[in-house]
């Protein structure tokens, strides 16, 4: 394993011609990270994101030959959740279930959803307790997940870590409430998010950004911004941004 970089691995920004190519590349990264993790320690912990771009990736994974990934060895976690019931159209778990989980042989016990219906405070406590049971306490600099998938908001949020929100400063818990959510949150409902150290303890952080409305954020990250939540979400070994041409100010490479 590579030595962890202080502050995490610098982002490797890869530009894909369109959303379909981005989605295919994302699926290849998931396969690669899962295979590496299973070789390394027998299982893989995969964190899912909400949002339309991640949804395309889940549909791709579900459409792939399911035998290509040993889903019985993969634990599915969530980077954030909206405080709604799981079958609500705004539920990130509900989206992942309909886009991917229902179609794949993932044992129900491997899926660790955030119980958003409890309200932000109680749901964050319950999710934090579940993570502590499985991984132990969130000590500074510790390793956490194998792969964290993230989307990006136009103002630079990721998971439900919004710019200047106090959840960004939580360093001693795996999960934090976001209540009230900032005005830019869509839908504007309270949320629960993984904290920055929980995300940055991951071996690999994979960020998906598509569409012209993400261009300013991609430009800022490319310029070395280290203030936006999305720019601060860095993996220990790898931080990869998959962006489509529309989100990139630079040509394909
Ligand atoms: C959420 C998300 C959020 C999302 C981005 C990107 O629950 O709102 O987890 O961080 O991933 O906002 O979403 P789009 O791909 O839809 O732009």
PDB file of C-alpha atoms and ligand atoms in Angstrom:
ATOM      1  CA  UNK A   1       0.000   0.000   0.000  1.00  0.00           C
ATOM      2  CA  UNK A   2       1.230   3.508  -0.777  1.00  0.00           C
ATOM      3  CA  UNK A   3       2.080   5.745   2.139  1.00  0.00           C
ATOM      4  CA  UNK A   4      -0.885   7.980   3.035  1.00  0.00           C
ATOM      5  CA  UNK A   5      -0.252  11.591   2.040  1.00  0.00           C
ATOM      6  CA  UNK A   6      -0.753  14.227   4.714  1.00  0.00           C
ATOM      7  CA  UNK A   7      -4.061  15.894   3.840  1.00  0.00           C
ATOM      8  CA  UNK A   8      -4.885  13.078   1.440  1.00  0.00           C
ATOM      9  CA  UNK A   9      -3.995  12.341  -2.163  1.00  0.00           C
ATOM     10  CA  UNK A  10      -4.114  15.277  -4.565  1.00  0.00           C
ATOM     11  CA  UNK A  11      -7.038  15.025  -7.004  1.00  0.00           C
ATOM     12  CA  UNK A  12      -6.405  13.277 -10.287  1.00  0.00           C
ATOM     13  CA  UNK A  13      -8.914  14.902 -12.647  1.00  0.00           C
ATOM     14  CA  UNK A  14      -9.918  12.767 -15.626  1.00  0.00           C
ATOM     15  CA  UNK A  15     -12.005  14.222 -18.406  1.00  0.00           C
ATOM     16  CA  UNK A  16     -14.405  11.925 -20.256  1.00  0.00           C
ATOM     17  CA  UNK A  17     -16.214  12.796 -23.483  1.00  0.00           C
ATOM     18  CA  UNK A  18     -19.723  12.488 -22.075  1.00  0.00           C
ATOM     19  CA  UNK A  19     -21.860  11.188 -19.233  1.00  0.00           C
ATOM     20  CA  UNK A  20     -22.011   7.678 -20.672  1.00  0.00           C
ATOM     21  CA  UNK A  21     -18.207   7.456 -20.779  1.00  0.00           C
ATOM     22  CA  UNK A  22     -17.959   8.940 -17.294  1.00  0.00           C
ATOM     23  CA  UNK A  23     -20.375   6.314 -16.032  1.00  0.00           C
ATOM     24  CA  UNK A  24     -18.433   3.471 -17.648  1.00  0.00           C
ATOM     25  CA  UNK A  25     -15.177   4.778 -16.190  1.00  0.00           C
ATOM     26  CA  UNK A  26     -16.836   5.058 -12.775  1.00  0.00           C
ATOM     27  CA  UNK A  27     -17.990   1.452 -12.941  1.00  0.00           C
ATOM     28  CA  UNK A  28     -14.450   0.364 -13.796  1.00  0.00           C
ATOM     29  CA  UNK A  29     -13.145   2.251 -10.749  1.00  0.00           C
ATOM     30  CA  UNK A  30     -15.691   0.548  -8.497  1.00  0.00           C
ATOM     31  CA  UNK A  31     -14.673  -2.858  -9.828  1.00  0.00           C
ATOM     32  CA  UNK A  32     -10.982  -2.084  -9.385  1.00  0.00           C
ATOM     33  CA  UNK A  33     -11.378  -0.724  -5.845  1.00  0.00           C
ATOM     34  CA  UNK A  34     -13.535  -3.677  -4.792  1.00  0.00           C
ATOM     35  CA  UNK A  35     -11.091  -6.208  -6.189  1.00  0.00           C
ATOM     36  CA  UNK A  36      -8.125  -4.510  -4.494  1.00  0.00           C
ATOM     37  CA  UNK A  37      -9.927  -4.296  -1.152  1.00  0.00           C
ATOM     38  CA  UNK A  38     -10.999  -7.925  -1.247  1.00  0.00           C
ATOM     39  CA  UNK A  39      -7.451  -9.031  -2.043  1.00  0.00           C
ATOM     40  CA  UNK A  40      -6.161  -6.794   0.745  1.00  0.00           C
ATOM     41  CA  UNK A  41      -8.550  -7.688   3.537  1.00  0.00           C
ATOM     42  CA  UNK A  42     -11.240 -10.012   2.304  1.00  0.00           C
ATOM     43  CA  UNK A  43     -14.117  -7.488   2.037  1.00  0.00           C
ATOM     44  CA  UNK A  44     -14.884  -4.102   0.536  1.00  0.00           C
ATOM     45  CA  UNK A  45     -16.642  -1.159   2.151  1.00  0.00           C
ATOM     46  CA  UNK A  46     -18.298   0.987  -0.508  1.00  0.00           C
ATOM     47  CA  UNK A  47     -19.949   4.323   0.292  1.00  0.00           C
ATOM     48  CA  UNK A  48     -22.699   5.529  -2.065  1.00  0.00           C
ATOM     49  CA  UNK A  49     -23.672   9.118  -2.885  1.00  0.00           C
ATOM     50  CA  UNK A  50     -27.003  10.683  -3.738  1.00  0.00           C
ATOM     51  CA  UNK A  51     -27.648  12.701  -6.895  1.00  0.00           C
ATOM     52  CA  UNK A  52     -28.388  12.238 -10.574  1.00  0.00           C
ATOM     53  CA  UNK A  53     -24.786  11.587 -11.693  1.00  0.00           C
ATOM     54  CA  UNK A  54     -24.146   8.815  -9.138  1.00  0.00           C
ATOM     55  CA  UNK A  55     -27.535   7.351 -10.071  1.00  0.00           C
ATOM     56  CA  UNK A  56     -26.297   6.779 -13.626  1.00  0.00           C
ATOM     57  CA  UNK A  57     -23.324   4.884 -12.229  1.00  0.00           C
ATOM     58  CA  UNK A  58     -25.579   2.667 -10.090  1.00  0.00           C
ATOM     59  CA  UNK A  59     -27.718   1.847 -13.118  1.00  0.00           C
ATOM     60  CA  UNK A  60     -24.555   0.931 -15.000  1.00  0.00           C
ATOM     61  CA  UNK A  61     -23.366  -1.320 -12.160  1.00  0.00           C
ATOM     62  CA  UNK A  62     -26.760  -3.016 -12.047  1.00  0.00           C
ATOM     63  CA  UNK A  63     -26.690  -3.556 -15.804  1.00  0.00           C
ATOM     64  CA  UNK A  64     -23.239  -5.165 -15.661  1.00  0.00           C
ATOM     65  CA  UNK A  65     -23.012  -8.893 -15.271  1.00  0.00           C
ATOM     66  CA  UNK A  66     -23.585  -9.118 -11.520  1.00  0.00           C
ATOM     67  CA  UNK A  67     -21.308 -12.137 -11.217  1.00  0.00           C
ATOM     68  CA  UNK A  68     -18.368  -9.829 -11.929  1.00  0.00           C
ATOM     69  CA  UNK A  69     -18.463  -8.436  -8.386  1.00  0.00           C
ATOM     70  CA  UNK A  70     -18.762 -10.613  -5.277  1.00  0.00           C
ATOM     71  CA  UNK A  71     -21.547  -8.566  -3.689  1.00  0.00           C
ATOM     72  CA  UNK A  72     -21.656 -10.895  -0.680  1.00  0.00           C
ATOM     73  CA  UNK A  73     -18.235  -9.467   0.267  1.00  0.00           C
ATOM     74  CA  UNK A  74     -19.210  -5.835  -0.268  1.00  0.00           C
ATOM     75  CA  UNK A  75     -20.656  -3.667   2.488  1.00  0.00           C
ATOM     76  CA  UNK A  76     -22.699  -0.739   1.243  1.00  0.00           C
ATOM     77  CA  UNK A  77     -22.766   2.476   3.270  1.00  0.00           C
ATOM     78  CA  UNK A  78     -24.111   5.944   2.475  1.00  0.00           C
ATOM     79  CA  UNK A  79     -22.293   9.267   2.415  1.00  0.00           C
ATOM     80  CA  UNK A  80     -25.411  11.203   3.291  1.00  0.00           C
ATOM     81  CA  UNK A  81     -29.164  10.977   3.609  1.00  0.00           C
ATOM     82  CA  UNK A  82     -32.141  13.277   3.539  1.00  0.00           C
ATOM     83  CA  UNK A  83     -34.493  13.104   6.538  1.00  0.00           C
ATOM     84  CA  UNK A  84     -37.341  11.326   4.818  1.00  0.00           C
ATOM     85  CA  UNK A  85     -38.716   7.784   4.924  1.00  0.00           C
ATOM     86  CA  UNK A  86     -36.753   5.244   2.851  1.00  0.00           C
ATOM     87  CA  UNK A  87     -39.356   4.955   0.111  1.00  0.00           C
ATOM     88  CA  UNK A  88     -39.656   8.730  -0.306  1.00  0.00           C
ATOM     89  CA  UNK A  89     -38.555   9.956  -3.736  1.00  0.00           C
ATOM     90  CA  UNK A  90     -35.864  12.114  -2.056  1.00  0.00           C
ATOM     91  CA  UNK A  91     -34.285   9.226  -0.136  1.00  0.00           C
ATOM     92  CA  UNK A  92     -30.721   8.455  -1.207  1.00  0.00           C
ATOM     93  CA  UNK A  93     -31.160   4.895   0.023  1.00  0.00           C
ATOM     94  CA  UNK A  94     -34.408   4.600  -1.940  1.00  0.00           C
ATOM     95  CA  UNK A  95     -32.656   5.874  -5.063  1.00  0.00           C
ATOM     96  CA  UNK A  96     -29.757   3.422  -4.664  1.00  0.00           C
ATOM     97  CA  UNK A  97     -32.178   0.581  -4.038  1.00  0.00           C
ATOM     98  CA  UNK A  98     -34.201   1.235  -7.171  1.00  0.00           C
ATOM     99  CA  UNK A  99     -31.193   2.072  -9.369  1.00  0.00           C
ATOM    100  CA  UNK A 100     -28.937  -0.757  -8.261  1.00  0.00           C
ATOM    101  CA  UNK A 101     -29.386  -2.653  -5.019  1.00  0.00           C
ATOM    102  CA  UNK A 102     -32.690  -4.314  -5.905  1.00  0.00           C
ATOM    103  CA  UNK A 103     -31.134  -5.752  -9.055  1.00  0.00           C
ATOM    104  CA  UNK A 104     -27.959  -7.105  -7.474  1.00  0.00           C
ATOM    105  CA  UNK A 105     -27.299 -10.045  -5.151  1.00  0.00           C
ATOM    106  CA  UNK A 106     -26.334  -7.819  -2.211  1.00  0.00           C
ATOM    107  CA  UNK A 107     -27.295  -9.512   1.078  1.00  0.00           C
ATOM    108  CA  UNK A 108     -29.642  -7.181   3.030  1.00  0.00           C
ATOM    109  CA  UNK A 109     -27.310  -7.335   6.053  1.00  0.00           C
ATOM    110  CA  UNK A 110     -24.561  -5.787   3.919  1.00  0.00           C
ATOM    111  CA  UNK A 111     -26.584  -2.612   3.329  1.00  0.00           C
ATOM    112  CA  UNK A 112     -26.225   0.000   6.065  1.00  0.00           C
ATOM    113  CA  UNK A 113     -28.663   2.794   5.406  1.00  0.00           C
ATOM    114  CA  UNK A 114     -28.953   6.039   7.362  1.00  0.00           C
ATOM    115  CA  UNK A 115     -32.352   6.062   9.123  1.00  0.00           C
ATOM    116  CA  UNK A 116     -33.273   9.576   7.979  1.00  0.00           C
ATOM    117  CA  UNK A 117     -36.869   9.100   9.089  1.00  0.00           C
ATOM    118  CA  UNK A 118     -35.665   9.474  12.723  1.00  0.00           C
ATOM    119  CA  UNK A 119     -34.760  13.131  12.151  1.00  0.00           C
ATOM    120  CA  UNK A 120     -31.245  14.504  11.667  1.00  0.00           C
ATOM    121  CA  UNK A 121     -29.980  14.320  15.255  1.00  0.00           C
ATOM    122  CA  UNK A 122     -31.196  10.817  16.058  1.00  0.00           C
ATOM    123  CA  UNK A 123     -30.370   9.440  12.621  1.00  0.00           C
ATOM    124  CA  UNK A 124     -26.806  10.797  12.865  1.00  0.00           C
ATOM    125  CA  UNK A 125     -26.448   9.212  16.303  1.00  0.00           C
ATOM    126  CA  UNK A 126     -27.779   5.869  15.072  1.00  0.00           C
ATOM    127  CA  UNK A 127     -25.533   5.861  11.992  1.00  0.00           C
ATOM    128  CA  UNK A 128     -22.519   6.931  14.044  1.00  0.00           C
ATOM    129  CA  UNK A 129     -23.202   4.084  16.496  1.00  0.00           C
ATOM    130  CA  UNK A 130     -23.531   1.572  13.637  1.00  0.00           C
ATOM    131  CA  UNK A 131     -20.224   2.723  12.155  1.00  0.00           C
ATOM    132  CA  UNK A 132     -18.517   2.553  15.563  1.00  0.00           C
ATOM    133  CA  UNK A 133     -19.818  -1.008  16.034  1.00  0.00           C
ATOM    134  CA  UNK A 134     -18.347  -2.107  12.731  1.00  0.00           C
ATOM    135  CA  UNK A 135     -15.142  -0.040  12.496  1.00  0.00           C
ATOM    136  CA  UNK A 136     -14.472   1.220  16.030  1.00  0.00           C
ATOM    137  CA  UNK A 137     -14.096   4.865  17.060  1.00  0.00           C
ATOM    138  CA  UNK A 138     -13.194   7.558  14.546  1.00  0.00           C
ATOM    139  CA  UNK A 139      -9.702   8.350  15.784  1.00  0.00           C
ATOM    140  CA  UNK A 140      -7.616  11.049  14.020  1.00  0.00           C
ATOM    141  CA  UNK A 141      -6.010   9.880  10.778  1.00  0.00           C
ATOM    142  CA  UNK A 142      -7.471   6.378  10.900  1.00  0.00           C
ATOM    143  CA  UNK A 143      -8.373   4.334   7.840  1.00  0.00           C
ATOM    144  CA  UNK A 144     -12.082   4.103   7.191  1.00  0.00           C
ATOM    145  CA  UNK A 145     -13.711   2.860   3.969  1.00  0.00           C
ATOM    146  CA  UNK A 146     -12.246   1.289   0.852  1.00  0.00           C
ATOM    147  CA  UNK A 147     -14.101   3.473  -1.642  1.00  0.00           C
ATOM    148  CA  UNK A 148     -16.215   6.581  -1.136  1.00  0.00           C
ATOM    149  CA  UNK A 149     -18.286   7.739  -4.118  1.00  0.00           C
ATOM    150  CA  UNK A 150     -19.244  11.398  -4.091  1.00  0.00           C
ATOM    151  CA  UNK A 151     -21.211  13.854  -6.187  1.00  0.00           C
ATOM    152  CA  UNK A 152     -20.654  17.616  -6.126  1.00  0.00           C
ATOM    153  CA  UNK A 153     -23.065  20.502  -5.752  1.00  0.00           C
ATOM    154  CA  UNK A 154     -22.723  23.693  -7.786  1.00  0.00           C
ATOM    155  CA  UNK A 155     -21.614  25.605  -4.657  1.00  0.00           C
ATOM    156  CA  UNK A 156     -19.006  22.951  -3.793  1.00  0.00           C
ATOM    157  CA  UNK A 157     -20.852  20.750  -1.320  1.00  0.00           C
ATOM    158  CA  UNK A 158     -20.235  17.039  -1.269  1.00  0.00           C
ATOM    159  CA  UNK A 159     -22.145  14.341   0.589  1.00  0.00           C
ATOM    160  CA  UNK A 160     -24.158  16.794   2.759  1.00  0.00           C
ATOM    161  CA  UNK A 161     -21.099  18.826   3.769  1.00  0.00           C
ATOM    162  CA  UNK A 162     -22.024  22.353   2.721  1.00  0.00           C
ATOM    163  CA  UNK A 163     -19.634  25.333   2.578  1.00  0.00           C
ATOM    164  CA  UNK A 164     -19.285  27.053   5.973  1.00  0.00           C
ATOM    165  CA  UNK A 165     -21.711  24.636   7.670  1.00  0.00           C
ATOM    166  CA  UNK A 166     -20.721  23.545  11.182  1.00  0.00           C
ATOM    167  CA  UNK A 167     -20.887  19.846  10.203  1.00  0.00           C
ATOM    168  CA  UNK A 168     -17.587  20.503   8.402  1.00  0.00           C
ATOM    169  CA  UNK A 169     -15.883  21.052  11.748  1.00  0.00           C
ATOM    170  CA  UNK A 170     -16.977  17.759  13.308  1.00  0.00           C
ATOM    171  CA  UNK A 171     -13.885  15.589  13.677  1.00  0.00           C
ATOM    172  CA  UNK A 172     -14.712  13.153  16.451  1.00  0.00           C
ATOM    173  CA  UNK A 173     -17.766  11.430  14.970  1.00  0.00           C
ATOM    174  CA  UNK A 174     -18.425   9.406  11.848  1.00  0.00           C
ATOM    175  CA  UNK A 175     -21.713  11.171  11.107  1.00  0.00           C
ATOM    176  CA  UNK A 176     -23.195  14.585  11.801  1.00  0.00           C
ATOM    177  CA  UNK A 177     -26.651  16.157  11.536  1.00  0.00           C
ATOM    178  CA  UNK A 178     -27.266  18.956   9.041  1.00  0.00           C
ATOM    179  CA  UNK A 179     -30.290  20.682  10.521  1.00  0.00           C
ATOM    180  CA  UNK A 180     -31.351  23.133   9.396  1.00  0.00           C
ATOM    181  CA  UNK A 181     -29.930  22.466   5.969  1.00  0.00           C
ATOM    182  CA  UNK A 182     -28.568  25.556   4.204  1.00  0.00           C
ATOM    183  CA  UNK A 183     -30.775  27.322   1.657  1.00  0.00           C
ATOM    184  CA  UNK A 184     -28.764  25.837  -1.225  1.00  0.00           C
ATOM    185  CA  UNK A 185     -29.682  22.259  -0.240  1.00  0.00           C
ATOM    186  CA  UNK A 186     -32.042  20.675  -2.767  1.00  0.00           C
ATOM    187  CA  UNK A 187     -34.395  19.335  -1.577  1.00  0.00           C
ATOM    188  CA  UNK A 188     -34.384  21.683   1.381  1.00  0.00           C
ATOM    189  CA  UNK A 189     -34.780  19.090   4.135  1.00  0.00           C
ATOM    190  CA  UNK A 190     -32.580  18.269   7.143  1.00  0.00           C
ATOM    191  CA  UNK A 191     -29.882  15.759   6.370  1.00  0.00           C
ATOM    192  CA  UNK A 192     -27.237  13.501   7.875  1.00  0.00           C
ATOM    193  CA  UNK A 193     -23.727  13.406   6.477  1.00  0.00           C
ATOM    194  CA  UNK A 194     -20.512  11.510   6.939  1.00  0.00           C
ATOM    195  CA  UNK A 195     -17.939  13.850   8.433  1.00  0.00           C
ATOM    196  CA  UNK A 196     -14.805  14.955   6.604  1.00  0.00           C
ATOM    197  CA  UNK A 197     -12.412  12.663   8.543  1.00  0.00           C
ATOM    198  CA  UNK A 198     -14.719   9.697   7.907  1.00  0.00           C
ATOM    199  CA  UNK A 199     -14.531  10.435   4.168  1.00  0.00           C
ATOM    200  CA  UNK A 200     -10.823  11.305   4.115  1.00  0.00           C
ATOM    201  CA  UNK A 201      -9.906   8.066   5.911  1.00  0.00           C
ATOM    202  CA  UNK A 202     -11.013   6.171   2.787  1.00  0.00           C
ATOM    203  CA  UNK A 203      -8.393   4.534   0.588  1.00  0.00           C
ATOM    204  CA  UNK A 204     -10.005   5.945  -2.525  1.00  0.00           C
ATOM    205  CA  UNK A 205     -12.367   8.879  -2.987  1.00  0.00           C
ATOM    206  CA  UNK A 206     -14.088   8.958  -6.374  1.00  0.00           C
ATOM    207  CA  UNK A 207     -15.911  12.167  -7.273  1.00  0.00           C
ATOM    208  CA  UNK A 208     -18.349  12.380 -10.200  1.00  0.00           C
ATOM    209  CA  UNK A 209     -19.137  15.740 -11.797  1.00  0.00           C
ATOM    210  CA  UNK A 210     -21.108  16.204 -14.996  1.00  0.00           C
ATOM    211  CA  UNK A 211     -22.659  19.179 -16.757  1.00  0.00           C
ATOM    212  CA  UNK A 212     -21.699  22.836 -17.304  1.00  0.00           C
ATOM    213  CA  UNK A 213     -23.050  23.902 -13.894  1.00  0.00           C
ATOM    214  CA  UNK A 214     -20.151  21.994 -12.279  1.00  0.00           C
ATOM    215  CA  UNK A 215     -17.461  23.754 -14.321  1.00  0.00           C
ATOM    216  CA  UNK A 216     -16.613  26.433 -11.730  1.00  0.00           C
ATOM    217  CA  UNK A 217     -16.084  23.799  -9.071  1.00  0.00           C
ATOM    218  CA  UNK A 218     -13.904  21.654 -11.319  1.00  0.00           C
ATOM    219  CA  UNK A 219     -11.880  24.762 -12.243  1.00  0.00           C
ATOM    220  CA  UNK A 220     -11.403  25.612  -8.561  1.00  0.00           C
ATOM    221  CA  UNK A 221     -10.268  22.079  -7.726  1.00  0.00           C
ATOM    222  CA  UNK A 222      -7.926  22.057 -10.699  1.00  0.00           C
ATOM    223  CA  UNK A 223      -6.449  25.363  -9.450  1.00  0.00           C
ATOM    224  CA  UNK A 224      -5.682  23.763  -6.103  1.00  0.00           C
ATOM    225  CA  UNK A 225      -8.600  25.064  -4.039  1.00  0.00           C
ATOM    226  CA  UNK A 226      -8.517  23.506  -0.621  1.00  0.00           C
ATOM    227  CA  UNK A 227     -11.437  25.287   0.980  1.00  0.00           C
ATOM    228  CA  UNK A 228     -14.566  23.924  -0.689  1.00  0.00           C
ATOM    229  CA  UNK A 229     -15.934  20.779   0.975  1.00  0.00           C
ATOM    230  CA  UNK A 230     -15.666  18.878  -2.318  1.00  0.00           C
ATOM    231  CA  UNK A 231     -12.006  19.885  -2.652  1.00  0.00           C
ATOM    232  CA  UNK A 232     -11.286  18.805   0.919  1.00  0.00           C
ATOM    233  CA  UNK A 233     -12.693  15.315   0.389  1.00  0.00           C
ATOM    234  CA  UNK A 234      -9.505  13.405  -0.412  1.00  0.00           C
ATOM    235  CA  UNK A 235      -8.674   9.726  -0.128  1.00  0.00           C
ATOM    236  CA  UNK A 236      -5.570   8.394   1.622  1.00  0.00           C
ATOM    237  CA  UNK A 237      -4.205   6.700  -1.510  1.00  0.00           C
ATOM    238  CA  UNK A 238      -6.225   8.149  -4.351  1.00  0.00           C
ATOM    239  CA  UNK A 239      -8.596  10.963  -5.092  1.00  0.00           C
ATOM    240  CA  UNK A 240     -10.072  10.687  -8.561  1.00  0.00           C
ATOM    241  CA  UNK A 241     -12.416  13.151 -10.215  1.00  0.00           C
ATOM    242  CA  UNK A 242     -14.313  11.879 -13.240  1.00  0.00           C
ATOM    243  CA  UNK A 243     -15.701  14.860 -15.117  1.00  0.00           C
ATOM    244  CA  UNK A 244     -17.401  15.142 -18.483  1.00  0.00           C
ATOM    245  CA  UNK A 245     -16.346  17.678 -21.128  1.00  0.00           C
ATOM    246  CA  UNK A 246     -19.199  19.971 -20.152  1.00  0.00           C
ATOM    247  CA  UNK A 247     -17.889  20.193 -16.573  1.00  0.00           C
ATOM    248  CA  UNK A 248     -14.296  20.624 -17.666  1.00  0.00           C
ATOM    249  CA  UNK A 249     -12.643  23.772 -18.916  1.00  0.00           C
ATOM    250  CA  UNK A 250      -9.866  21.611 -20.328  1.00  0.00           C
ATOM    251  CA  UNK A 251      -9.746  19.259 -23.308  1.00  0.00           C
ATOM    252  CA  UNK A 252     -10.189  15.511 -23.034  1.00  0.00           C
ATOM    253  CA  UNK A 253      -7.156  13.478 -21.981  1.00  0.00           C
TER     254      UNK A 253
HETATM  255  C1  LIG B   1     -27.232  14.582  -1.923  1.00  0.00           C
HETATM  256  C2  LIG B   1     -25.875  14.233  -2.405  1.00  0.00           C
HETATM  257  C3  LIG B   1     -25.072  15.313  -3.042  1.00  0.00           C
HETATM  258  C4  LIG B   1     -25.003  15.000  -4.535  1.00  0.00           C
HETATM  259  C5  LIG B   1     -24.551  16.190  -5.335  1.00  0.00           C
HETATM  260  C6  LIG B   1     -24.516  15.912  -6.820  1.00  0.00           C
HETATM  261  O1  LIG B   1     -27.819  13.773  -1.249  1.00  0.00           O
HETATM  262  O2  LIG B   1     -27.738  15.663  -2.250  1.00  0.00           O
HETATM  263  O3  LIG B   1     -25.241  13.168  -1.897  1.00  0.00           O
HETATM  264  O4  LIG B   1     -23.824  15.536  -2.493  1.00  0.00           O
HETATM  265  O5  LIG B   1     -24.166  13.895  -4.750  1.00  0.00           O
HETATM  266  O6  LIG B   1     -25.413  17.266  -5.067  1.00  0.00           O
HETATM  267  O7  LIG B   1     -25.770  15.636  -7.310  1.00  0.00           O
HETATM  268  P1  LIG B   1     -26.054  15.675  -8.890  1.00  0.00           P
HETATM  269  O8  LIG B   1     -25.222  14.613  -9.508  1.00  0.00           O
HETATM  270  O9  LIG B   1     -27.542  15.406  -8.956  1.00  0.00           O
HETATM  271  O10 LIG B   1     -25.703  17.053  -9.356  1.00  0.00           O
END
